[in-house]
XYZ file of C-alpha atoms in Angstrom:
700
model
C 14.421 -6.024 8.128
C 11.472 -4.350 6.452
C 13.723 -2.990 3.699
C 15.157 -6.462 3.131
C 11.682 -7.940 3.067
C 10.462 -5.360 0.575
C 13.556 -5.812 -1.552
C 13.095 -9.585 -1.462
C 9.470 -9.249 -2.559
C 10.484 -6.819 -5.310
C 13.199 -9.128 -6.620
C 10.862 -12.114 -6.502
C 8.243 -10.183 -8.445
C 10.815 -9.024 -10.989
C 12.110 -12.575 -11.414
C 8.590 -13.882 -12.086
C 7.906 -10.991 -14.461
C 11.018 -11.620 -16.552
C 10.358 -15.361 -16.653
C 6.938 -14.542 -18.102
C 8.511 -12.109 -20.595
C 10.980 -14.796 -21.697
C 8.211 -17.385 -22.136
C 6.110 -14.925 -24.142
C 9.001 -14.031 -26.438
C 9.932 -17.683 -26.906
C 6.331 -18.516 -27.814
C 6.133 -15.498 -30.172
C 9.235 -16.358 -32.153
C 8.655 -20.104 -32.157
C 5.174 -19.463 -33.528
C 6.525 -17.103 -36.191
C 9.216 -19.608 -37.231
C 6.768 -22.512 -37.475
C 4.277 -20.370 -39.394
C 6.907 -19.505 -41.975
C 8.187 -23.070 -42.090
C 4.655 -24.342 -42.741
C 4.119 -21.496 -45.217
C 1.073 -20.107 -43.474
C -0.174 -16.882 -44.998
C -0.310 -14.646 -41.900
C 2.065 -15.577 -39.033
C 0.818 -12.433 -37.283
C -2.541 -14.126 -36.606
C -0.804 -16.973 -34.781
C 1.331 -14.475 -32.828
C -1.767 -12.490 -31.803
C -3.216 -15.737 -30.486
C -0.121 -16.208 -28.339
C -0.461 -12.638 -27.035
C -4.058 -13.265 -25.969
C -3.700 -16.687 -24.328
C -0.321 -16.358 -22.560
C -0.495 -16.243 -18.768
C 2.101 -16.822 -16.032
C 0.291 -20.002 -14.908
C -0.098 -22.870 -17.332
C -3.602 -23.836 -16.166
C -4.841 -20.405 -17.182
C -3.148 -20.756 -20.579
C -4.772 -24.132 -21.203
C -8.199 -22.909 -20.079
C -8.039 -19.830 -22.325
C -6.683 -21.938 -25.187
C -9.465 -24.503 -24.862
C -12.244 -21.937 -25.116
C -10.395 -19.933 -27.759
C -10.124 -23.076 -29.909
C -13.848 -23.725 -29.561
C -14.621 -20.094 -30.402
C -12.311 -20.156 -33.419
C -13.893 -23.278 -34.914
C -17.405 -21.980 -34.202
C -16.659 -18.588 -35.749
C -15.142 -20.185 -38.840
C -18.147 -22.442 -39.375
C -20.502 -19.489 -38.990
C -18.403 -17.495 -41.479
C -18.784 -20.287 -44.059
C -22.536 -20.365 -43.473
C -22.785 -16.583 -43.719
C -20.912 -16.425 -46.998
C -23.005 -19.290 -48.385
C -26.202 -17.366 -47.587
C -25.096 -13.902 -48.766
C -22.252 -14.286 -51.295
C -23.182 -11.165 -53.252
C -25.310 -9.162 -50.806
C -22.742 -7.071 -48.929
C -25.371 -5.174 -46.934
C -27.022 -8.334 -45.629
C -23.598 -9.825 -45.021
C -22.525 -6.891 -42.834
C -25.898 -6.845 -41.038
C -25.731 -10.567 -40.232
C -22.094 -10.375 -39.201
C -22.846 -7.409 -36.910
C -25.684 -9.351 -35.289
C -23.448 -12.383 -34.759
C -20.614 -10.334 -33.269
C -23.106 -8.537 -31.005
C -24.494 -11.836 -29.717
C -20.972 -13.111 -29.100
C -20.125 -9.945 -27.151
C -23.262 -10.414 -25.061
C -22.260 -14.023 -24.397
C -18.845 -12.862 -23.205
C -20.440 -10.433 -20.725
C -22.947 -13.052 -19.572
C -20.357 -15.695 -18.695
C -17.537 -13.454 -17.357
C -15.017 -16.313 -16.978
C -12.755 -18.063 -19.507
C -15.805 -19.023 -21.558
C -15.954 -15.347 -22.440
C -12.837 -15.839 -24.583
C -14.706 -18.441 -26.600
C -17.520 -16.012 -27.340
C -15.169 -13.140 -28.185
C -13.162 -15.354 -30.524
C -16.291 -16.756 -32.169
C -17.195 -13.218 -33.204
C -13.644 -12.152 -34.005
C -12.887 -15.241 -36.127
C -16.088 -14.831 -38.124
C -15.059 -11.243 -38.903
C -11.472 -12.264 -39.726
C -12.718 -14.894 -42.188
C -15.646 -13.039 -43.759
C -14.363 -9.491 -44.236
C -11.235 -10.187 -46.337
C -13.237 -12.575 -48.526
C -16.219 -10.256 -48.993
C -14.960 -9.137 -52.416
C -14.071 -12.677 -53.492
C -16.457 -15.276 -51.988
C -14.562 -18.132 -53.630
C -11.696 -17.558 -51.152
C -13.854 -18.097 -48.084
C -13.042 -21.770 -47.475
C -9.309 -21.301 -47.939
C -9.372 -18.242 -45.703
C -11.264 -20.129 -42.996
C -8.842 -23.049 -43.098
C -5.820 -20.742 -42.940
C -7.205 -18.719 -40.002
C -8.066 -21.872 -38.046
C -4.616 -23.317 -38.759
C -2.872 -20.126 -37.633
C -4.919 -19.808 -34.457
C -4.477 -23.487 -33.564
C -0.719 -23.195 -34.106
C -0.561 -20.245 -31.713
C -2.623 -22.146 -29.136
C -0.438 -25.253 -29.327
C 2.835 -23.330 -29.100
C 1.627 -21.204 -26.177
C 0.457 -24.320 -24.326
C 3.725 -26.190 -24.924
C 5.937 -23.284 -23.886
C 3.857 -22.656 -20.788
C 3.933 -26.348 -19.874
C 7.625 -27.058 -20.558
C 9.549 -23.854 -19.799
C 9.635 -23.076 -16.060
C 6.041 -24.277 -15.657
C 4.075 -22.636 -12.881
C 1.176 -24.960 -12.163
C -2.125 -24.055 -10.580
C -2.452 -27.310 -8.675
C -0.071 -26.168 -5.934
C -1.799 -22.786 -5.834
C -5.185 -24.499 -5.471
C -3.977 -26.779 -2.679
C -2.254 -23.938 -0.857
C -5.281 -21.650 -1.175
C -7.712 -24.355 -0.096
C -5.629 -25.180 2.987
C -5.343 -21.512 3.899
C -9.130 -21.153 3.774
C -9.523 -24.362 5.802
C -7.184 -23.118 8.513
C -8.797 -19.661 8.507
C -12.267 -21.128 8.998
C -11.102 -23.550 11.701
C -9.363 -20.696 13.511
C -12.509 -18.573 13.335
C -14.658 -21.422 14.639
C -12.177 -22.118 17.457
C -11.798 -18.499 18.533
C -15.512 -17.710 18.522
C -16.864 -20.646 20.494
C -16.469 -18.830 23.791
C -19.370 -16.436 23.232
C -21.181 -14.123 20.855
C -19.553 -12.465 17.852
C -20.169 -8.776 16.986
C -22.163 -8.284 13.802
C -19.269 -6.447 12.133
C -17.050 -9.483 12.673
C -19.749 -11.782 11.281
C -20.019 -9.557 8.198
C -16.272 -9.777 7.594
C -16.358 -13.543 8.130
C -19.169 -13.808 5.586
C -17.201 -11.710 3.102
C -14.110 -13.917 3.511
C -16.221 -17.027 3.040
C -17.779 -15.619 -0.126
C -14.417 -14.724 -1.615
C -12.939 -18.077 -0.632
C -15.766 -20.082 -2.224
C -15.628 -18.157 -5.522
C -11.818 -18.225 -5.600
C -11.695 -21.983 -5.036
C -14.212 -22.623 -7.811
C -12.315 -20.368 -10.230
C -9.052 -22.165 -9.485
C -10.661 -25.613 -9.715
C -12.211 -24.739 -13.086
C -8.767 -23.846 -14.448
C -6.598 -26.504 -12.834
C -8.603 -29.342 -14.436
C -7.033 -28.383 -17.765
C -3.461 -28.951 -16.609
C -3.574 -31.911 -14.249
C -5.188 -35.362 -14.749
C -5.337 -35.940 -10.990
C -7.163 -32.641 -10.589
C -9.710 -33.760 -13.191
C -10.220 -37.030 -11.321
C -10.746 -35.132 -8.054
C -12.764 -32.268 -9.529
C -16.197 -33.402 -8.323
C -14.855 -33.971 -4.804
C -13.314 -30.512 -4.790
C -16.689 -29.065 -5.660
C -18.289 -31.153 -2.919
C -15.658 -29.910 -0.468
C -16.517 -26.339 -1.434
C -20.202 -27.083 -0.878
C -19.549 -28.499 2.572
C -17.377 -25.512 3.399
C -20.167 -23.122 2.388
C -22.840 -25.119 4.243
C -20.807 -25.216 7.470
C -20.042 -21.489 7.214
C -23.748 -20.685 6.804
C -24.758 -22.751 9.840
C -21.919 -21.184 11.846
C -23.120 -17.671 11.053
C -26.775 -18.533 11.741
C -25.856 -20.012 15.127
C -24.003 -16.899 16.227
C -26.820 -14.689 14.961
C -29.130 -16.628 17.267
C -26.811 -16.255 20.268
C -26.434 -12.527 19.632
C -30.207 -12.049 19.439
C -30.825 -14.023 22.621
C -28.323 -11.901 24.529
C -29.780 -8.635 23.181
C -33.305 -9.855 23.976
C -32.468 -10.484 27.649
C -32.509 -14.249 27.197
C -29.043 -14.630 28.636
C -29.792 -17.984 30.282
C -30.679 -19.564 26.953
C -27.664 -17.989 25.263
C -25.359 -19.275 28.010
C -26.904 -22.732 27.772
C -26.154 -22.814 24.037
C -22.608 -21.598 24.662
C -22.162 -24.410 27.187
C -23.595 -26.845 24.658
C -20.824 -25.693 22.365
C -18.251 -27.168 24.764
C -17.710 -30.566 23.039
C -17.117 -28.852 19.694
C -14.901 -26.293 21.404
C -12.824 -29.027 22.991
C -12.394 -30.743 19.608
C -11.157 -27.441 18.149
C -9.148 -26.463 21.235
C -5.660 -25.041 20.646
C -4.153 -28.046 22.453
C -5.559 -30.340 19.786
C -4.255 -30.632 16.272
C -6.259 -29.039 13.457
C -4.961 -31.673 11.043
C -8.063 -32.973 9.226
C -7.867 -36.690 10.077
C -7.603 -36.463 13.901
C -9.936 -33.453 13.969
C -12.578 -35.373 11.985
C -12.374 -38.210 14.526
C -12.802 -35.787 17.453
C -15.743 -34.025 15.794
C -17.406 -37.344 15.001
C -17.167 -38.284 18.676
C -18.925 -35.000 19.580
C -22.327 -36.140 18.321
C -23.130 -38.440 21.249
C -21.749 -35.962 23.757
C -23.903 -33.187 22.269
C -27.068 -35.230 22.768
C -26.234 -36.012 26.397
C -25.199 -32.457 27.191
C -28.309 -31.020 25.467
C -30.560 -33.173 27.666
C -28.729 -31.977 30.793
C -28.931 -28.306 29.859
C -32.530 -28.634 28.746
C -33.459 -29.850 32.209
C -32.307 -26.527 33.695
C -34.808 -24.607 31.497
C -37.927 -26.746 31.972
C -39.650 -24.168 34.133
C -39.639 -21.599 31.302
C -41.350 -23.025 28.157
C -40.447 -20.065 25.941
C -36.772 -20.387 26.784
C -36.996 -24.125 26.234
C -38.286 -23.627 22.690
C -35.464 -21.222 21.885
C -32.926 -23.644 23.340
C -34.288 -26.536 21.287
C -34.049 -24.423 18.137
C -30.471 -23.454 18.922
C -29.527 -27.031 19.822
C -30.853 -28.247 16.457
C -28.836 -25.583 14.684
C -25.717 -26.445 16.680
C -26.015 -30.156 15.875
C -26.412 -29.260 12.193
C -23.270 -27.130 12.327
C -21.293 -29.848 14.098
C -22.406 -32.449 11.544
C -21.575 -30.216 8.569
C -18.227 -29.268 10.083
C -17.406 -32.934 10.592
C -18.376 -33.755 6.979
C -16.230 -30.896 5.699
C -13.183 -31.899 7.741
C -13.590 -35.600 6.851
C -13.640 -34.831 3.121
C -10.640 -32.524 3.560
C -8.790 -35.420 5.201
C -9.743 -37.770 2.360
C -8.510 -35.345 -0.285
C -5.202 -34.858 1.514
C -4.598 -38.558 2.146
C -5.707 -39.925 -1.233
C -3.832 -39.354 -4.481
C -5.380 -39.710 -7.916
C -8.954 -40.955 -8.384
C -11.002 -41.163 -5.204
C -12.942 -44.389 -4.686
C -16.662 -44.443 -4.192
C -19.525 -42.457 -5.652
C -19.650 -38.746 -5.207
C -22.544 -36.335 -5.230
C -23.067 -34.483 -8.486
C -22.663 -30.834 -7.586
C -22.496 -27.751 -9.773
C -21.314 -24.266 -8.842
C -24.158 -22.045 -9.991
C -23.187 -18.671 -11.437
C -25.533 -15.702 -11.147
C -25.316 -13.950 -14.500
C -27.313 -10.898 -15.536
C -29.094 -11.186 -18.887
C -29.898 -7.477 -19.203
C -26.216 -6.497 -18.967
C -25.454 -9.062 -21.668
C -28.230 -7.698 -23.907
C -26.925 -4.143 -23.512
C -23.424 -5.289 -24.487
C -24.850 -7.175 -27.477
C -26.788 -4.098 -28.629
C -23.754 -1.809 -28.230
C -21.474 -4.108 -30.232
C -24.145 -4.660 -32.888
C -24.593 -0.928 -33.527
C -20.821 -0.340 -33.417
C -20.178 -3.014 -36.021
C -23.153 -1.925 -38.106
C -21.946 1.681 -38.148
C -18.390 0.712 -39.059
C -19.681 -1.702 -41.692
C -21.881 0.951 -43.268
C -18.956 3.390 -43.283
C -16.773 0.742 -44.961
C -19.354 -0.011 -47.650
C -20.038 3.632 -48.412
C -16.392 4.743 -48.583
C -14.854 1.523 -49.962
C -11.958 2.192 -47.550
C -9.496 -0.694 -48.039
C -8.545 -0.663 -44.360
C -12.119 -0.392 -43.104
C -12.090 -4.108 -42.353
C -9.167 -3.587 -39.957
C -11.188 -1.030 -37.990
C -14.065 -3.514 -37.779
C -11.749 -6.287 -36.570
C -10.343 -4.151 -33.740
C -13.850 -3.079 -32.736
C -14.975 -6.717 -32.781
C -12.152 -7.812 -30.494
C -12.235 -5.046 -27.896
C -16.012 -4.562 -27.728
C -16.232 -8.008 -26.162
C -13.026 -7.971 -24.121
C -13.615 -4.572 -22.496
C -17.368 -4.869 -21.923
C -16.779 -6.876 -18.728
C -14.735 -4.112 -17.085
C -16.240 -1.574 -14.690
C -14.611 1.393 -16.518
C -14.560 0.433 -20.226
C -13.953 3.985 -21.461
C -10.781 4.300 -19.359
C -9.770 0.755 -20.328
C -10.253 1.621 -23.995
C -8.161 4.775 -23.566
C -5.343 2.790 -21.928
C -5.503 0.139 -24.634
C -5.527 2.836 -27.313
C -2.427 4.466 -25.810
C -0.656 1.121 -25.592
C -1.689 0.237 -29.133
C -0.353 3.552 -30.485
C 2.981 3.006 -28.723
C 3.135 -0.559 -30.012
C 2.373 0.589 -33.558
C 5.129 3.219 -33.335
C 7.604 0.613 -32.084
C 6.490 -1.714 -34.860
C 7.183 1.011 -37.436
C 10.728 1.410 -36.122
C 11.289 -2.350 -36.359
C 9.659 -2.756 -39.773
C 11.225 0.197 -41.576
C 14.456 0.925 -39.690
C 15.786 -2.316 -38.210
C 14.464 -5.168 -40.353
C 15.169 -4.016 -43.953
C 18.912 -4.119 -43.349
C 18.917 -7.769 -42.265
C 18.202 -11.154 -43.739
C 16.953 -14.407 -42.231
C 15.042 -15.369 -39.101
C 17.873 -14.490 -36.707
C 17.870 -10.907 -37.948
C 14.088 -10.862 -37.612
C 14.490 -11.728 -33.926
C 17.254 -9.190 -33.363
C 15.288 -6.455 -35.136
C 12.101 -6.938 -33.121
C 13.174 -8.346 -29.743
C 14.256 -5.106 -27.986
C 10.926 -3.399 -28.708
C 8.582 -6.396 -28.546
C 9.688 -7.400 -25.028
C 8.237 -4.141 -23.652
C 4.672 -5.393 -24.188
C 4.823 -8.608 -22.078
C 6.662 -6.735 -19.329
C 3.975 -4.038 -19.215
C 1.392 -6.827 -19.013
C 2.944 -7.953 -15.709
C 2.275 -4.421 -14.418
C -1.416 -4.575 -15.251
C -2.393 -3.440 -11.746
C -0.797 -0.019 -12.274
C -1.105 0.218 -16.072
C -4.253 -1.753 -16.926
C -4.604 -2.566 -20.611
C -1.446 -0.777 -21.741
C 0.652 -3.937 -22.039
C -2.037 -5.818 -23.953
C -2.572 -2.861 -26.277
C 1.173 -2.463 -26.866
C 1.691 -6.144 -27.675
C -1.284 -6.351 -30.017
C -0.327 -3.066 -31.677
C 3.229 -4.238 -32.263
C 2.321 -7.688 -33.593
C -0.683 -6.570 -35.622
C 1.088 -3.631 -37.259
C 4.285 -5.573 -37.886
C 2.031 -7.953 -39.828
C 4.554 -10.691 -40.466
C 3.719 -12.410 -43.730
C 5.175 -15.168 -45.816
C 6.868 -13.550 -47.746
C 7.337 -10.304 -45.822
C 6.455 -7.013 -47.533
C 7.386 -3.441 -46.577
C 4.802 -0.815 -47.580
C 4.861 2.353 -45.520
C 1.593 3.679 -46.969
C -0.223 0.454 -46.163
C 1.322 0.449 -42.647
C 0.109 3.971 -41.884
C -3.326 3.271 -43.326
C -3.701 0.088 -41.253
C -2.467 1.853 -38.113
C -4.959 4.697 -38.570
C -7.747 2.192 -39.203
C -6.882 0.256 -36.042
C -6.807 3.405 -33.928
C -10.057 4.522 -35.537
C -11.672 1.189 -34.625
C -10.543 1.536 -31.010
C -11.775 5.137 -30.829
C -15.179 4.140 -32.203
C -15.308 1.380 -29.579
C -14.602 3.943 -26.861
C -17.282 6.260 -28.264
C -19.754 3.365 -28.259
C -19.058 2.844 -24.546
C -19.802 6.539 -24.005
C -23.072 6.461 -25.970
C -24.242 3.123 -24.522
C -22.339 2.879 -21.229
C -21.416 -0.470 -19.743
C -23.619 -1.300 -16.785
C -20.905 -3.148 -14.822
C -20.267 -1.211 -11.621
C -23.128 1.263 -12.155
C -25.704 2.206 -9.546
C -28.459 0.867 -11.791
C -26.864 -2.577 -11.954
C -26.151 -2.453 -8.207
C -29.861 -1.982 -7.465
C -30.784 -4.682 -9.955
C -28.288 -7.139 -8.488
C -29.495 -6.367 -4.961
C -33.006 -7.253 -6.094
C -31.649 -10.483 -7.586
C -29.835 -11.136 -4.309
C -33.067 -10.816 -2.332
C -34.796 -13.108 -4.813
C -32.395 -15.854 -3.785
C -34.782 -16.309 -0.853
C -37.655 -16.772 -3.299
C -35.575 -19.392 -5.117
C -34.940 -21.183 -1.829
C -38.682 -21.089 -1.123
C -40.043 -22.220 -4.489
C -37.412 -24.001 -6.635
C -37.369 -27.825 -6.888
C -35.448 -29.355 -3.995
C -32.983 -31.651 -5.869
C -29.648 -29.820 -6.006
C -31.159 -26.659 -4.500
C -28.839 -26.523 -1.487
C -25.699 -26.141 -3.603
C -27.444 -23.906 -6.124
C -28.487 -21.540 -3.327
C -25.160 -21.560 -1.501
C -23.097 -21.003 -4.647
C -25.536 -18.710 -6.491
C -25.878 -16.375 -3.516
C -22.126 -16.164 -2.990
C -21.341 -15.614 -6.666
C -23.870 -12.778 -6.912
C -22.718 -11.261 -3.609
C -19.126 -11.409 -4.872
C -20.078 -9.569 -8.065
C -21.773 -6.793 -6.104
C -19.056 -6.342 -3.490
C -16.367 -6.006 -6.184
C -17.970 -2.751 -7.355
C -19.081 -1.398 -3.971
C -16.860 1.050 -2.128
C -15.783 -0.355 1.215
C -17.260 1.490 4.195
C -19.945 3.272 2.166
C -23.676 3.164 2.897
C -24.084 0.796 -0.054
C -21.446 -1.505 1.406
C -23.145 -1.572 4.810
C -26.515 -2.254 3.193
C -25.015 -5.055 1.091
C -23.413 -6.721 4.113
C -26.642 -6.559 6.107
C -28.752 -7.977 3.297
C -26.166 -10.644 2.528
C -26.303 -12.033 6.057
C -30.090 -11.831 6.269
C -30.659 -13.507 2.905
C -28.147 -16.227 3.650
C -29.671 -17.090 7.014
C -33.296 -16.936 5.892
C -32.735 -18.788 2.632
C -30.869 -21.625 4.305
C -33.504 -21.913 7.053
C -36.230 -22.109 4.391
C -34.315 -24.862 2.612
C -34.035 -26.896 5.800
C -37.706 -26.263 6.589
C -38.850 -27.394 3.145
C -36.678 -30.484 3.384
C -38.241 -31.429 6.737
C -41.703 -30.744 5.346
C -41.065 -33.140 2.452
C -39.491 -35.916 4.485
C -41.728 -35.852 7.581
C -45.339 -37.010 7.961
C -46.698 -33.671 9.176
C -50.347 -33.091 10.119
C -52.138 -31.438 7.164
C -52.906 -28.216 9.047
C -49.279 -27.846 10.132
C -48.034 -28.411 6.579
C -50.460 -25.841 5.173
C -49.535 -23.131 7.693
C -45.808 -23.810 7.302
C -46.167 -23.482 3.525
C -47.978 -20.168 3.972
C -45.075 -18.932 6.118
C -42.609 -19.974 3.413
C -44.556 -18.083 0.749
C -44.931 -14.983 2.938
C -41.180 -14.829 3.561
C -40.481 -15.182 -0.160
C -42.813 -12.252 -0.886
C -41.208 -10.165 1.856
C -37.695 -10.523 0.476
C -38.897 -10.000 -3.091
C -40.354 -6.562 -2.271
C -39.684 -5.671 1.384
C -42.043 -3.275 3.127
C -43.833 -3.040 6.478
C -47.053 -4.641 5.247
C -45.262 -7.703 3.908
C -43.158 -7.898 7.066
C -46.313 -7.926 9.172
C -47.847 -10.572 6.930
C -44.724 -12.739 7.120
C -44.417 -12.313 10.888
C -48.066 -13.256 11.354
C -47.727 -16.294 9.083
C -44.635 -17.562 10.904
C -46.249 -16.963 14.308
C -49.418 -18.831 13.306
C -47.334 -21.743 12.040
C -45.366 -21.843 15.316
C -48.570 -21.864 17.396
C -50.039 -24.688 15.307
C -46.834 -26.752 15.489
C -46.659 -26.307 19.276
C -50.266 -27.466 19.506
C -49.462 -30.587 17.475
C -46.129 -31.262 19.191
C -47.385 -33.696 21.894
C -48.933 -36.090 19.325
C -46.349 -35.763 16.526
C -43.083 -34.701 18.162
C -40.761 -36.608 15.831
C -42.073 -34.852 12.714
C -42.966 -31.470 14.213
C -39.861 -30.743 16.325
C -37.471 -30.071 13.386
C -40.100 -27.909 11.668
C -40.605 -25.944 14.881
C -36.872 -25.335 15.238
C -36.630 -23.826 11.748
C -39.753 -21.707 12.250
C -38.321 -20.312 15.474
C -35.088 -19.472 13.682
C -37.059 -17.663 10.969
C -39.042 -15.714 13.571
C -35.852 -14.628 15.327
C -34.375 -13.498 12.025
C -37.542 -11.564 11.172
C -37.500 -9.703 14.478
C -33.795 -8.899 14.516
C -33.643 -5.119 14.944
C -30.004 -5.045 13.764
C -30.646 -6.870 10.501
C -31.485 -5.514 7.048
C -35.168 -5.982 7.897
C -35.000 -3.526 10.826
C -36.611 -0.592 8.894
C -39.680 -2.729 8.181
C -40.239 -4.150 11.673
C -43.514 -3.012 13.186
C -42.610 -1.681 16.650
C -44.852 -3.489 19.078
C -43.645 -5.477 22.030
C -44.412 -8.945 20.801
C -42.633 -8.384 17.552
C -39.573 -7.045 19.362
C -39.199 -10.234 21.340
C -35.944 -11.934 20.400
């Protein structure tokens, strides 16, 4: 059975791979035919566009095409401006072009998603337009128009082929992925309501939640390009993701509290909270359906039962005031989780039941990305110096093919800067490019000269060209080789209208292209990429801790979603380049949970402070606690931990003193302060090395 299953998976993968190969080849040759029919100067430019934007899923093709089109137009306009400013000053022209390409490369590293293609193409198109026209500025406008026309033709053909020939849409993938994450979270919530969860299990749950949230946003951002219904539902999908993240955070915080109470010998309070869980547990019980609509109705009915049950359980703890405070804090957290879970499930039900545009207003939510400016500046500087060096070499030697070397460096400096091992990626691309150039030579000088017409062009190139798209489907084992092969074949074949066969020019262009790639690899050695380095890991960890400072100081409107999404996006970046099971991985997991819990508690505390009429002394002490916690996470040490612990304790004492005369406003604030104190004194958290070891501070 296993052999059959493996064979079935293999055959399915091969079928999908060859469908992609067929679509790529169809788009290549259709683009070449239309380019020649429309008498465009360089059909190869349009074919290179197809090679860059093609993807097995049409949403990805449309997303890449959209940003590539924007980048192409932007680069062309900048090229016209550049030539207008420096028509006869080649040195200033190369300097300005190098600066522009460097900035575009930095923009690609900063954004990391499909917008990166727009930045790469803005730099590449400017170089494609400017460099050939440097010796004849009067050609600049015609060159710009031709390059834009060729690129747009490639984009249109790739989009049409992807959309009409065995289309593989992202909408079904998004729905399937979203439902899988929904069921996974519901199963976790159902299975864990019977008691405490080990910290290792909470860490893995947090990691799954982070990956799910980022994956859903990435899919949503791409599927809006292919489906009008997806565009109409886009804001609700983002809101669903927000509610998913909010419920997951409250779930983790609640189980942290139960774990701490049990470790701190407060078993009665922990058991009371577990019993308070019962209505939610019954709603999620295996006997009940996890279908969103009936589950939302059961969870909505839990609210009244939770209030009644909380009053009953609270009565059993009246003789112990300290336990009563901890129970009230946990009950508040549990009610928040139940409410957020109900909101999440209700919106899930609405999205499943409603097709097309959803009625009613929706919150404006934005998934905040955590991008590193220093990494982008380093990439910009590396590309700038690479282009400047190649440009100076070109001007000094008057090498006719020097512009080709600059074009290859422009393209791959931006594309490879986002990888964690750019030198290895450059080497793989270089190997693929060399193989593609060799195959192109065989086609151009052995197979094609003996034929005539477009059919012979297809027959003379098809057997060798199809290798590139197939290798692209094996990118996991041969990263970059397929892309390099395809670009090498198409670029070196250099289809023109009319076609010319010059072996000397071919060899010169091939050597220039390989030289440009080698210089790019050398630039990555001299100025290494920071992605995946220990330096960037430490920097990103500092940025991760500063998410607490953002939660403590940033303006409140939209802060909840900015914190939830920004923290997860940054955590996802770090975990991608952290070896699983290492000390760095354990440290990251511990800090991720601590930052998430503390930051969310600070958000809820600040919201209660703004909405409630607190006594002035309570407000002042609570604000001091917020500031002390922000300083602790910014630069953790024992002194700041002591200061934060003292500030939180003083605020708790003052709130308890004011509770009898202002219970309605002070009770929520007290609950969040107690949660923050428990998190501070958790001797299994990331803050454990900074905890001062006296008895009071060890109290859970």
